[in-house]
mmCIF file of C-alpha atoms in Angstrom:
data_model
loop_
_atom_site.group_PDB
_atom_site.id
_atom_site.type_symbol
_atom_site.label_atom_id
_atom_site.label_comp_id
_atom_site.label_asym_id
_atom_site.label_seq_id
_atom_site.Cartn_x
_atom_site.Cartn_y
_atom_site.Cartn_z
ATOM 1 C CA MET A 1 0.008 0.004 0.010
ATOM 2 C CA LYS A 2 1.243 3.471 -0.854
ATOM 3 C CA ARG A 3 1.836 5.829 2.047
ATOM 4 C CA VAL A 4 2.113 9.562 2.661
ATOM 5 C CA LEU A 5 4.307 10.808 5.500
ATOM 6 C CA ILE A 6 3.053 13.987 7.103
ATOM 7 C CA THR A 7 4.957 15.568 10.028
ATOM 8 C CA GLY A 8 4.266 18.228 12.656
ATOM 9 C CA PHE A 9 6.391 19.707 15.391
ATOM 10 C CA GLU A 10 6.322 19.642 19.151
ATOM 11 C CA PRO A 11 5.609 22.977 20.892
ATOM 12 C CA PHE A 12 8.380 25.554 21.046
ATOM 13 C CA GLY A 13 8.987 29.187 21.986
ATOM 14 C CA GLY A 14 6.929 29.002 25.159
ATOM 15 C CA GLU A 15 3.726 27.779 23.460
ATOM 16 C CA ALA A 16 1.688 25.052 25.191
ATOM 17 C CA VAL A 17 0.750 23.454 21.875
ATOM 18 C CA ASN A 18 2.036 23.418 18.290
ATOM 19 C CA PRO A 19 -0.817 23.675 15.798
ATOM 20 C CA SER A 20 1.096 21.603 13.275
ATOM 21 C CA TRP A 21 1.081 18.489 15.506
ATOM 22 C CA GLU A 22 -2.410 19.187 16.895
ATOM 23 C CA VAL A 23 -3.756 19.033 13.345
ATOM 24 C CA VAL A 24 -1.370 16.523 11.706
ATOM 25 C CA SER A 25 -2.027 13.939 14.399
ATOM 26 C CA GLN A 26 -5.697 13.951 13.405
ATOM 27 C CA LEU A 27 -4.729 12.739 9.939
ATOM 28 C CA ASN A 28 -2.860 9.613 11.098
ATOM 29 C CA ASP A 29 -4.223 6.485 9.390
ATOM 30 C CA LEU A 30 -6.466 8.508 7.097
ATOM 31 C CA MET A 31 -7.137 6.852 3.753
ATOM 32 C CA LEU A 32 -7.128 9.135 0.709
ATOM 33 C CA GLY A 33 -7.704 7.495 -2.650
ATOM 34 C CA GLY A 34 -6.202 4.229 -1.586
ATOM 35 C CA VAL A 35 -3.142 5.902 0.050
ATOM 36 C CA ARG A 36 -2.574 5.731 3.773
ATOM 37 C CA VAL A 37 -1.467 8.810 5.678
ATOM 38 C CA VAL A 38 1.070 8.291 8.458
ATOM 39 C CA ALA A 39 1.716 11.112 10.893
ATOM 40 C CA ARG A 40 4.928 11.560 12.847
ATOM 41 C CA GLN A 41 6.032 14.254 15.310
ATOM 42 C CA LEU A 42 9.423 16.004 14.898
ATOM 43 C CA PRO A 43 11.404 17.604 17.683
ATOM 44 C CA CYS A 44 11.867 21.322 17.338
ATOM 45 C CA ALA A 45 15.640 20.931 17.334
ATOM 46 C CA PHE A 46 18.300 21.469 14.707
ATOM 47 C CA GLY A 47 19.819 18.202 13.537
ATOM 48 C CA GLU A 48 17.524 16.016 15.677
ATOM 49 C CA ALA A 49 14.523 16.911 13.571
ATOM 50 C CA LEU A 50 16.220 15.632 10.437
ATOM 51 C CA THR A 51 17.375 12.491 12.208
ATOM 52 C CA VAL A 52 13.782 11.683 13.158
ATOM 53 C CA LEU A 53 12.456 12.665 9.705
ATOM 54 C CA ASN A 54 14.994 10.504 7.854
ATOM 55 C CA ALA A 55 14.260 7.522 10.095
ATOM 56 C CA ALA A 56 10.535 7.947 9.402
ATOM 57 C CA ILE A 57 11.165 8.074 5.616
ATOM 58 C CA ASP A 58 13.272 4.894 5.854
ATOM 59 C CA ASP A 59 10.546 3.169 7.862
ATOM 60 C CA ILE A 60 7.452 4.307 5.893
ATOM 61 C CA GLN A 61 8.891 4.471 2.358
ATOM 62 C CA PRO A 62 6.353 7.201 1.371
ATOM 63 C CA VAL A 63 5.467 8.443 -2.106
ATOM 64 C CA LEU A 64 4.920 11.941 -0.643
ATOM 65 C CA VAL A 65 6.428 13.733 2.351
ATOM 66 C CA LEU A 66 4.617 16.801 3.653
ATOM 67 C CA ALA A 67 6.175 18.626 6.575
ATOM 68 C CA VAL A 68 3.977 21.112 8.457
ATOM 69 C CA GLY A 69 4.996 23.827 10.854
ATOM 70 C CA GLN A 70 3.677 26.793 12.860
ATOM 71 C CA ALA A 71 3.976 30.290 11.450
ATOM 72 C CA GLY A 72 2.619 32.524 14.208
ATOM 73 C CA GLY A 73 1.550 35.855 12.639
ATOM 74 C CA ARG A 74 0.580 34.464 9.256
ATOM 75 C CA ALA A 75 -3.067 34.612 8.408
ATOM 76 C CA ASP A 76 -3.410 31.782 5.891
ATOM 77 C CA ILE A 77 -2.143 28.386 4.831
ATOM 78 C CA THR A 78 1.206 29.100 3.227
ATOM 79 C CA ILE A 79 2.833 26.553 0.979
ATOM 80 C CA GLU A 80 6.552 27.082 0.780
ATOM 81 C CA ARG A 81 8.339 27.524 -2.577
ATOM 82 C CA VAL A 82 11.995 27.377 -1.474
ATOM 83 C CA ALA A 83 14.325 26.310 1.295
ATOM 84 C CA ILE A 84 17.744 27.936 1.791
ATOM 85 C CA ASN A 85 20.973 26.431 3.070
ATOM 86 C CA ILE A 86 21.280 28.408 6.299
ATOM 87 C CA ASP A 87 20.461 28.100 9.969
ATOM 88 C CA ASP A 88 20.150 31.511 11.649
ATOM 89 C CA ALA A 89 18.154 31.114 14.827
ATOM 90 C CA ARG A 90 16.537 34.138 16.519
ATOM 91 C CA ILE A 91 15.787 31.950 19.507
ATOM 92 C CA ALA A 92 17.272 28.693 20.814
ATOM 93 C CA ASP A 93 15.642 25.409 19.862
ATOM 94 C CA ASN A 94 14.174 22.976 22.380
ATOM 95 C CA LEU A 95 17.668 21.571 23.088
ATOM 96 C CA GLY A 96 19.191 24.965 23.669
ATOM 97 C CA LYS A 97 20.952 25.142 20.288
ATOM 98 C CA GLN A 98 21.040 28.526 18.535
ATOM 99 C CA PRO A 99 23.128 28.235 15.319
ATOM 100 C CA VAL A 100 23.838 31.523 13.551
ATOM 101 C CA ASP A 101 24.905 31.750 9.913
ATOM 102 C CA GLN A 102 25.582 28.038 9.725
ATOM 103 C CA PRO A 103 24.988 25.972 6.601
ATOM 104 C CA ILE A 104 22.574 23.067 6.937
ATOM 105 C CA VAL A 105 24.625 20.993 4.493
ATOM 106 C CA GLU A 106 28.277 21.982 4.183
ATOM 107 C CA ASN A 107 28.966 22.840 0.509
ATOM 108 C CA GLY A 108 25.363 22.041 -0.340
ATOM 109 C CA PRO A 109 23.403 24.046 -2.945
ATOM 110 C CA ALA A 110 22.279 27.524 -1.826
ATOM 111 C CA ALA A 111 18.647 26.544 -2.123
ATOM 112 C CA TYR A 112 16.183 23.870 -3.195
ATOM 113 C CA PHE A 113 12.749 24.423 -4.727
ATOM 114 C CA THR A 114 9.770 22.407 -3.480
ATOM 115 C CA ARG A 115 8.699 19.187 -5.174
ATOM 116 C CA LEU A 116 5.038 20.030 -4.669
ATOM 117 C CA PRO A 117 2.514 21.502 -7.162
ATOM 118 C CA ILE A 118 2.211 24.541 -4.912
ATOM 119 C CA LYS A 119 -0.040 26.704 -7.063
ATOM 120 C CA ALA A 120 -2.515 23.904 -7.710
ATOM 121 C CA MET A 121 -2.554 23.229 -3.987
ATOM 122 C CA VAL A 122 -3.149 26.874 -3.160
ATOM 123 C CA GLN A 123 -5.955 27.091 -5.679
ATOM 124 C CA GLY A 124 -7.629 23.944 -4.448
ATOM 125 C CA ILE A 125 -7.538 25.143 -0.812
ATOM 126 C CA ARG A 126 -8.899 28.532 -1.824
ATOM 127 C CA ASP A 127 -11.668 26.893 -3.783
ATOM 128 C CA ALA A 128 -12.728 25.260 -0.503
ATOM 129 C CA GLY A 129 -13.107 28.681 1.036
ATOM 130 C CA ILE A 130 -9.886 28.538 3.074
ATOM 131 C CA PRO A 131 -7.263 31.305 2.730
ATOM 132 C CA ALA A 132 -4.034 30.102 1.230
ATOM 133 C CA SER A 133 -1.023 31.468 -0.612
ATOM 134 C CA VAL A 134 2.447 30.664 -1.883
ATOM 135 C CA SER A 135 5.206 31.665 0.508
ATOM 136 C CA GLN A 136 8.626 32.715 -0.757
ATOM 137 C CA THR A 137 10.419 32.142 2.563
ATOM 138 C CA ALA A 138 10.340 29.303 5.103
ATOM 139 C CA GLY A 139 12.453 31.390 7.493
ATOM 140 C CA THR A 140 15.829 30.343 8.897
ATOM 141 C CA TYR A 141 14.659 28.335 11.926
ATOM 142 C CA VAL A 142 13.905 24.618 12.294
ATOM 143 C CA CYS A 143 11.104 24.662 9.660
ATOM 144 C CA ASN A 144 13.511 25.765 6.918
ATOM 145 C CA HIS A 145 16.090 23.349 8.316
ATOM 146 C CA VAL A 146 13.673 20.487 7.857
ATOM 147 C CA MET A 147 12.489 21.558 4.402
ATOM 148 C CA TYR A 148 16.074 21.957 3.161
ATOM 149 C CA GLY A 149 17.206 18.637 4.682
ATOM 150 C CA LEU A 150 14.188 16.865 3.186
ATOM 151 C CA LEU A 151 14.741 18.237 -0.297
ATOM 152 C CA HIS A 152 18.487 17.641 -0.091
ATOM 153 C CA ARG A 153 17.809 13.941 0.640
ATOM 154 C CA LEU A 154 15.270 13.620 -2.154
ATOM 155 C CA ASN A 155 17.537 15.295 -4.680
ATOM 156 C CA GLN A 156 20.636 13.361 -3.619
ATOM 157 C CA THR A 157 18.904 9.982 -3.903
ATOM 158 C CA GLY A 158 17.401 10.876 -7.279
ATOM 159 C CA ASN A 159 14.022 9.333 -6.549
ATOM 160 C CA GLU A 160 10.590 10.596 -7.580
ATOM 161 C CA ILE A 161 9.200 11.131 -4.141
ATOM 162 C CA LYS A 162 7.271 14.393 -3.845
ATOM 163 C CA GLY A 163 8.046 16.573 -0.857
ATOM 164 C CA GLY A 164 7.785 20.009 0.605
ATOM 165 C CA PHE A 165 6.598 22.201 3.496
ATOM 166 C CA ILE A 166 3.454 23.999 4.601
ATOM 167 C CA HIS A 167 3.202 26.636 7.307
ATOM 168 C CA ILE A 168 -0.050 27.122 9.212
ATOM 169 C CA PRO A 169 -1.312 29.953 11.501
ATOM 170 C CA TYR A 170 -1.831 29.898 15.233
ATOM 171 C CA LEU A 171 -4.873 28.083 16.535
ATOM 172 C CA PRO A 172 -7.467 30.416 18.191
ATOM 173 C CA GLU A 173 -6.505 29.186 21.636
ATOM 174 C CA GLN A 174 -2.922 30.394 20.962
ATOM 175 C CA ALA A 175 -3.962 33.670 19.387
ATOM 176 C CA VAL A 176 -5.750 34.807 22.548
ATOM 177 C CA ASN A 177 -2.291 35.124 24.091
ATOM 178 C CA HIS A 178 -1.007 37.155 21.147
ATOM 179 C CA PRO A 179 -3.365 40.154 20.801
ATOM 180 C CA GLY A 180 -3.947 41.074 17.182
ATOM 181 C CA ALA A 181 -2.439 37.875 15.820
ATOM 182 C CA PRO A 182 -4.512 35.992 13.208
ATOM 183 C CA SER A 183 -5.565 32.393 13.724
ATOM 184 C CA MET A 184 -7.293 29.519 11.968
ATOM 185 C CA SER A 185 -9.470 26.711 13.396
ATOM 186 C CA ALA A 186 -8.075 23.203 13.551
ATOM 187 C CA GLN A 187 -11.042 22.036 11.452
ATOM 188 C CA SER A 188 -10.170 24.387 8.594
ATOM 189 C CA VAL A 189 -6.522 23.379 8.659
ATOM 190 C CA VAL A 190 -7.441 19.682 8.599
ATOM 191 C CA ILE A 191 -9.596 20.280 5.477
ATOM 192 C CA ALA A 192 -6.744 22.265 3.884
ATOM 193 C CA LEU A 193 -4.185 19.568 4.545
ATOM 194 C CA GLU A 194 -6.421 16.786 3.261
ATOM 195 C CA LEU A 195 -6.822 18.803 0.031
ATOM 196 C CA ALA A 196 -3.111 19.536 -0.096
ATOM 197 C CA ILE A 197 -2.292 15.814 0.120
ATOM 198 C CA SER A 198 -4.865 14.780 -2.466
ATOM 199 C CA ILE A 199 -3.748 17.475 -4.967
ATOM 200 C CA ALA A 200 -0.091 16.707 -4.415
ATOM 201 C CA LEU A 201 -0.713 13.049 -5.161
ATOM 202 C CA GLN A 202 -2.755 13.734 -8.305
ATOM 203 C CA VAL A 203 -1.016 16.694 -9.944
ATOM 204 C CA ASP A 204 2.336 16.238 -11.607
ATOM 205 C CA HIS A 205 2.460 19.520 -13.580
ATOM 206 C CA ASP A 206 1.715 22.606 -11.576
ATOM 207 C CA LEU A 207 -0.673 25.395 -12.661
ATOM 208 C CA HIS A 208 0.924 28.274 -14.575
ATOM 209 C CA ILE A 209 -0.693 31.094 -12.645
ATOM 210 C CA ALA A 210 0.679 34.044 -10.657
ATOM 211 C CA GLY A 211 1.621 33.283 -7.108
ATOM 212 C CA GLY A 212 4.521 35.665 -6.507
ATOM 213 C CA ALA A 213 4.986 38.538 -4.129
ATOM 214 C CA ILE A 214 5.979 42.203 -4.529
ATOM 215 C CA HIS A 215 7.897 42.293 -1.252
#
């Protein structure tokens, strides 16, 4: 049976929950078009997150890997276009590490583009009435670290596995502690991720529509 690996993170930065794991865990064992979804939690820690991710890929042998993370302050589902080869942590990770200006892969490419049909995914999520957009930056914290490490592995092995990263907003119960910050319900995010998985599995050639940003 074909499998999809979807990952979320443990809480970090003083938050009691991480919306990525709160939502992703609800998708574990979901069947979508004959494909089983398997959810795994990643530590919010440089290096360790990739160790856990790579072990999960070896174990599950997925046809699609979708990593999900929290982007507090963003208002919509943001599907990442690119990961860059740099760790530059504004805060320490959950193991106390705070790398600054360190490459993720020594002598690796400066960046990798996603292996997801990001514009088709955004359009499908929007068609369901859920705000979504293409993001041009995954940051320089553990989310970008995981996205770059994932894409480096997939490109180095030369296989056809699809993979990429999605950021999601705070949950409402988090946003109450961040006055003015946008949020999105877990139910809406679950629907968005189910659509994202289905579209990623079905679409091999992305839509040729505008999805860029002015700044």
